[in-house]
Short mmCIF file of C-alpha atoms and ligand atoms in Angstrom, two decimals:
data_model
loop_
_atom_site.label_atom_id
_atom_site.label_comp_id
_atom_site.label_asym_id
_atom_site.label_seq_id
_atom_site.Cartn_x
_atom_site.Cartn_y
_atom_site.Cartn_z
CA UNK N 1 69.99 62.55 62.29
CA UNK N 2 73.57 63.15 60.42
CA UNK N 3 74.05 59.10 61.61
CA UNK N 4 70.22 57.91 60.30
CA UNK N 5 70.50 59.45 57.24
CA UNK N 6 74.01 57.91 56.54
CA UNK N 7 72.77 54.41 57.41
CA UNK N 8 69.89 54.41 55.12
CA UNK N 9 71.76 55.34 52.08
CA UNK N 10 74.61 52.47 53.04
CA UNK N 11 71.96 50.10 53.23
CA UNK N 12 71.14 50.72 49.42
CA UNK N 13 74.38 50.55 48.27
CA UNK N 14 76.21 47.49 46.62
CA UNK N 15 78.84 46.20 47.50
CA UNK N 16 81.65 47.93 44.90
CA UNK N 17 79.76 51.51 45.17
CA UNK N 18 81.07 53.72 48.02
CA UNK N 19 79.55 56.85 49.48
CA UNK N 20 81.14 60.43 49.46
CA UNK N 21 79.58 62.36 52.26
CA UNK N 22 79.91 65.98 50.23
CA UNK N 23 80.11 68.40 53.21
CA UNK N 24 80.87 71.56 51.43
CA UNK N 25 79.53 74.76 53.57
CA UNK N 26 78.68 72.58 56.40
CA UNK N 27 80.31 73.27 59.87
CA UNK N 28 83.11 70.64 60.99
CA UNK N 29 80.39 69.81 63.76
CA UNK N 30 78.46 68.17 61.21
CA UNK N 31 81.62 66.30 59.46
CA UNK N 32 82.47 65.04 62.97
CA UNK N 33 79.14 63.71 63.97
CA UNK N 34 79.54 61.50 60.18
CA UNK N 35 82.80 60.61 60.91
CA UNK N 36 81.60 58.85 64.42
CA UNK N 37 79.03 57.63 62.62
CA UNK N 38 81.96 55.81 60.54
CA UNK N 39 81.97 58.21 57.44
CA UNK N 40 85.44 58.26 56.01
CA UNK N 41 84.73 59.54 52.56
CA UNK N 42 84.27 63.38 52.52
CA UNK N 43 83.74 65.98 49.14
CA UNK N 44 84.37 69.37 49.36
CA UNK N 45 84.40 71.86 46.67
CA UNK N 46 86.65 74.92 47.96
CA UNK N 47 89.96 73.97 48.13
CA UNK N 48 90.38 76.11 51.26
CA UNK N 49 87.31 75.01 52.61
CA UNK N 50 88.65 71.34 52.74
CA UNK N 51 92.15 72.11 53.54
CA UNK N 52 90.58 73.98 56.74
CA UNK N 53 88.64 71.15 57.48
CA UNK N 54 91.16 68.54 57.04
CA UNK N 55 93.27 70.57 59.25
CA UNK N 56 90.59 70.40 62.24
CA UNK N 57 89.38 66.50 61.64
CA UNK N 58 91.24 63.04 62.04
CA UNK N 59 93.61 61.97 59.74
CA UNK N 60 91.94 58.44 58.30
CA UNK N 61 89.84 60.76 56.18
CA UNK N 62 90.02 60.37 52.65
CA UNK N 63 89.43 63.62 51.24
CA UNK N 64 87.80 64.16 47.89
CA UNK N 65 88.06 67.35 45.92
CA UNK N 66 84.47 67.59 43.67
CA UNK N 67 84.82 70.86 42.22
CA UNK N 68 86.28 73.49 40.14
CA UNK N 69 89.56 73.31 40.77
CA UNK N 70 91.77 76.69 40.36
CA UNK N 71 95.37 76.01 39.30
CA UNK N 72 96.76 78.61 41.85
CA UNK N 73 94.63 76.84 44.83
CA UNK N 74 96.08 72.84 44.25
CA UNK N 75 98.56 73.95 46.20
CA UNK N 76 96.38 74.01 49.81
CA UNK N 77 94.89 70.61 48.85
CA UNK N 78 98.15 68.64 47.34
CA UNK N 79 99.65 67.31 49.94
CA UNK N 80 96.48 65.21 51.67
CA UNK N 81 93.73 65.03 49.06
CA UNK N 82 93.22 61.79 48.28
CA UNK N 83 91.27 61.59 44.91
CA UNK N 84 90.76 65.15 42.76
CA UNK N 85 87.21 64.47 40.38
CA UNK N 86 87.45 67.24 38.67
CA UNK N 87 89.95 67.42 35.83
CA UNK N 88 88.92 68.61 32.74
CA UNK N 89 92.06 70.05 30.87
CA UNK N 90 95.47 68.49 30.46
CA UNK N 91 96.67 72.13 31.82
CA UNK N 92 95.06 71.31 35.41
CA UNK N 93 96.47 67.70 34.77
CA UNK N 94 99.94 69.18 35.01
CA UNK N 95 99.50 71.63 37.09
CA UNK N 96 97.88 69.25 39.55
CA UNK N 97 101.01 66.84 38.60
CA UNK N 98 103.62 69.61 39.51
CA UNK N 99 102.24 70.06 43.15
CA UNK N 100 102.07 66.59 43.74
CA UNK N 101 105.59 65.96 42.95
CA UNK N 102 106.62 68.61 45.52
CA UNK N 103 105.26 66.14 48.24
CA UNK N 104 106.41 63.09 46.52
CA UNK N 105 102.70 61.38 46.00
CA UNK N 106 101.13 60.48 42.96
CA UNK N 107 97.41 61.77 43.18
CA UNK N 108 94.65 60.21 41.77
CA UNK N 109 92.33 61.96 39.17
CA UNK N 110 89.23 61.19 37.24
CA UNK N 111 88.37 62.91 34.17
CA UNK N 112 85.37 65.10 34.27
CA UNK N 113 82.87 64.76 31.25
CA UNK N 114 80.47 66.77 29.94
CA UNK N 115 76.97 64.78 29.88
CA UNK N 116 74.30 67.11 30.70
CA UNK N 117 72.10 69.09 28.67
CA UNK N 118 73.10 72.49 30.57
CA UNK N 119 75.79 74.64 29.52
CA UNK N 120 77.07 75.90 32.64
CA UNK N 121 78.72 72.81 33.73
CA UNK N 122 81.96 72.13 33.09
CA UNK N 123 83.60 68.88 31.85
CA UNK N 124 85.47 67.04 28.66
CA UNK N 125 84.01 65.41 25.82
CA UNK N 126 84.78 62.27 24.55
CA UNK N 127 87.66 63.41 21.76
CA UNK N 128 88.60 65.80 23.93
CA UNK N 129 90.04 63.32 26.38
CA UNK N 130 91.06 61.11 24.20
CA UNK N 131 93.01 63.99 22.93
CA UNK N 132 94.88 64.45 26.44
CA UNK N 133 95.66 60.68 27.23
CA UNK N 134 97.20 60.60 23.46
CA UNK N 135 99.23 63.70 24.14
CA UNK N 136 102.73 63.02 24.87
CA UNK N 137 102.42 65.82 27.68
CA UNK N 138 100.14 63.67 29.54
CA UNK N 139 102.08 60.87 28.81
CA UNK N 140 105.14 62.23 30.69
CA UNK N 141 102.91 62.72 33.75
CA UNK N 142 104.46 60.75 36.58
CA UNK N 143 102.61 61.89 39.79
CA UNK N 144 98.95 62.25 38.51
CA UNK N 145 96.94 58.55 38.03
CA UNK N 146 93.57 58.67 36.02
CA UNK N 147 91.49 56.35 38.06
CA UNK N 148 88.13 56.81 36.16
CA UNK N 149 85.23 59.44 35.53
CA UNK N 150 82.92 61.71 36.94
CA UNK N 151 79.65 63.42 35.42
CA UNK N 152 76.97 65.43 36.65
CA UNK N 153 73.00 64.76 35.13
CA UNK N 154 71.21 67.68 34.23
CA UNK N 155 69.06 69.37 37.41
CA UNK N 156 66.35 67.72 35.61
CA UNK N 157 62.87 65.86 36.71
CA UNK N 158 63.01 63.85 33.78
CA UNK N 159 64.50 60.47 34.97
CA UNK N 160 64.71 58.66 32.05
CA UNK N 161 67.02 61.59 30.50
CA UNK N 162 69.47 61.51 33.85
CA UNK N 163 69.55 57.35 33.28
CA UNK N 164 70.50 58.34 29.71
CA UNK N 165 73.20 60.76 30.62
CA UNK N 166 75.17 58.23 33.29
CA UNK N 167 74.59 55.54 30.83
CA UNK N 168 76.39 57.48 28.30
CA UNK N 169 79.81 58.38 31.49
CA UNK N 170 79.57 54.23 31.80
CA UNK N 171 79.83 53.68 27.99
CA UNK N 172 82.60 56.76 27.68
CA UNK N 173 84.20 54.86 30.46
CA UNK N 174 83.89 51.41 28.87
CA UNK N 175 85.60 53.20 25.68
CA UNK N 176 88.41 54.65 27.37
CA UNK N 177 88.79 51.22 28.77
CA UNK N 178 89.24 49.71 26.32
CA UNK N 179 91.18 52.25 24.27
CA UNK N 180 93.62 53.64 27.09
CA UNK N 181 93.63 51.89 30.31
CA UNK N 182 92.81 47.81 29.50
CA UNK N 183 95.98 47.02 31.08
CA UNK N 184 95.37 49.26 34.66
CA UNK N 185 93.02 47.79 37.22
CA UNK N 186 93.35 51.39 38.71
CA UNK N 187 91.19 52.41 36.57
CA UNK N 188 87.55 51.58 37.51
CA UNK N 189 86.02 54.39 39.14
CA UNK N 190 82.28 56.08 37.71
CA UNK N 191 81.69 58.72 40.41
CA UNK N 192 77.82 59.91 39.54
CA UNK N 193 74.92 60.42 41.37
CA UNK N 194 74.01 62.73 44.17
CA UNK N 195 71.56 62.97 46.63
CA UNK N 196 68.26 63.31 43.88
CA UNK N 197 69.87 60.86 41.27
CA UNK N 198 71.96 58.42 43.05
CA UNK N 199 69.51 55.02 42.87
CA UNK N 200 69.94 55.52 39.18
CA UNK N 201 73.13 56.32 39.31
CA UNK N 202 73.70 53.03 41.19
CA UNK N 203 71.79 51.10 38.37
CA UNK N 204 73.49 52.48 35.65
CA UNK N 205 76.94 51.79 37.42
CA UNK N 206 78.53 54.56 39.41
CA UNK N 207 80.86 53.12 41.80
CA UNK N 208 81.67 56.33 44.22
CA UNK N 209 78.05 58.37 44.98
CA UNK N 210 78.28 61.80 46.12
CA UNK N 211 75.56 62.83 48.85
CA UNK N 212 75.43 66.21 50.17
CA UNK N 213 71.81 67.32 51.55
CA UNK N 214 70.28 63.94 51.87
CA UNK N 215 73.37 63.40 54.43
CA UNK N 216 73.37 66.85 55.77
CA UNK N 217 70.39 68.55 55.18
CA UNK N 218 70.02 71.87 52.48
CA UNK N 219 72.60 73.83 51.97
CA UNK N 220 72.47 77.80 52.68
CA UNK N 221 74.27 80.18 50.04
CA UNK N 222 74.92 83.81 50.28
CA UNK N 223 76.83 83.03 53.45
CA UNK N 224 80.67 83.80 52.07
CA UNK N 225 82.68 80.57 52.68
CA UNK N 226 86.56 80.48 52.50
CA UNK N 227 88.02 80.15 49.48
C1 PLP D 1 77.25 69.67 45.78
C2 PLP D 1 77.67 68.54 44.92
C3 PLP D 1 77.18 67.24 45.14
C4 PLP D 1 76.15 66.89 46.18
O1 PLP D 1 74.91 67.46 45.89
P1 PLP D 1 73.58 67.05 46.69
O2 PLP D 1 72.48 67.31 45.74
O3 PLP D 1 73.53 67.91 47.89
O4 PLP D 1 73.71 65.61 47.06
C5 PLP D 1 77.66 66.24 44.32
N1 PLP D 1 78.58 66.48 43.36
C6 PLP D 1 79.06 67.70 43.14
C7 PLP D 1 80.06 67.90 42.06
C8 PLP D 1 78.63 68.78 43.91
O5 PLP D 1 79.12 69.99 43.66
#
């Protein structure tokens, strides 16, 4: 089922937009029956959770870290993760940058903006990043790359206002572009959309799509997970 559902959201996707299979709370059964079904993209959100996982599952997995990120817990993720989405302050920037320079990589980041309507989730505006690239703290940053953005749409019916919202990550994108990175072809990731938004996502040009329950099925809360 795990390997159907996988090959019916591939077959949608062009050719530039890749698919994050988000696994968090799911058993490493599950993440092992993607994987043989040729998954190599996973997101967790627990940095404990993953590093578990990575521990437990072959090593051509690229590993992406999709949530809150606690300074204190980089250090369980550092040395494997292979592209953090969440950073929204230039302190995680640094502290991020710190742990990756204890295992000599440079990890890639994407800024995480603000674009829906609801409070609780977290995220940068526009000033404020621009802000943190102009800062000559970020500036001195040698092991952290900024390889695009990431946004969430409101939990919202309404898809004409979720079209708006990644429209406005692609045109915050564009501007940073433009502004701070029009010399780095690292810089070209849009992660957005998830299992109820992606298509539009897709449309409105996310290149890195992150499915959780349309891969693996509903998730189940109140069951503590490791973190
Ligand atoms: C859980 C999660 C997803 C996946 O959500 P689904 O609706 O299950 O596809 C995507 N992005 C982030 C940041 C998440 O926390």
């Amino acid at each position: 089922m795990i390997a159907d559902n996988i090959q019916q959201i591939i077959k949608q996707l062009p050719e530039n937009v890749r698919l994050i299979a988000v696994s968090k709370t799911k058993p490493v059964e599950m993440l092992r029956e993607a994987y043989d079904a040729g998954q190599r993209l996973f997101g967790e959100n627990k940095a404990l959770e993953m590093r578990d996982k990575h521990a437990l599952l072959p090593e051509d997995i690229e590993w992406h870290f999709i949530g809150h990120l606690q300074t204190n817990k980089i250090k369980y993720i550092a040395p494997f993760v292979s592209l953090i989405h969440s950073i929204d302050s230039l302190a995680l920037l640094q502290a991020v940058n710190k742990e990756a320079a204890k295992h000599n990589r440079v990890i890639d980041c994407l800024l995480q903006f603000h674009i829906a309507t609801e409070e609780t989730k977290f995220g940068l505006n526009l000033d404020e990043a621009r802000q943190l690239l102009q800062s000559p703290e970020y500036q001195q940053l040698q092991s952290v790359r900024i390889v695009g953005v990431m946004g969430m749409a409101s939990n919202t019916d309404d898809m004409d206002q979720v079209r708006r919202e990644f429209a406005n990550l692609k045109d915050i994108f564009d501007t940073l572009k433009q502004e701070f990175f029009a010399a780095s072809d690292a810089f070209r990731e849009r992660s957005m959309g998830m299992s109820g938004d992606y298509p539009v996502a897709i449309e409105e040009g996310s290149t890195l799509v992150r499915v959780g329950s349309a891969i693996f099925g509903a998730r189940q809360y109140g069951v503590p997970v490791n973190d």
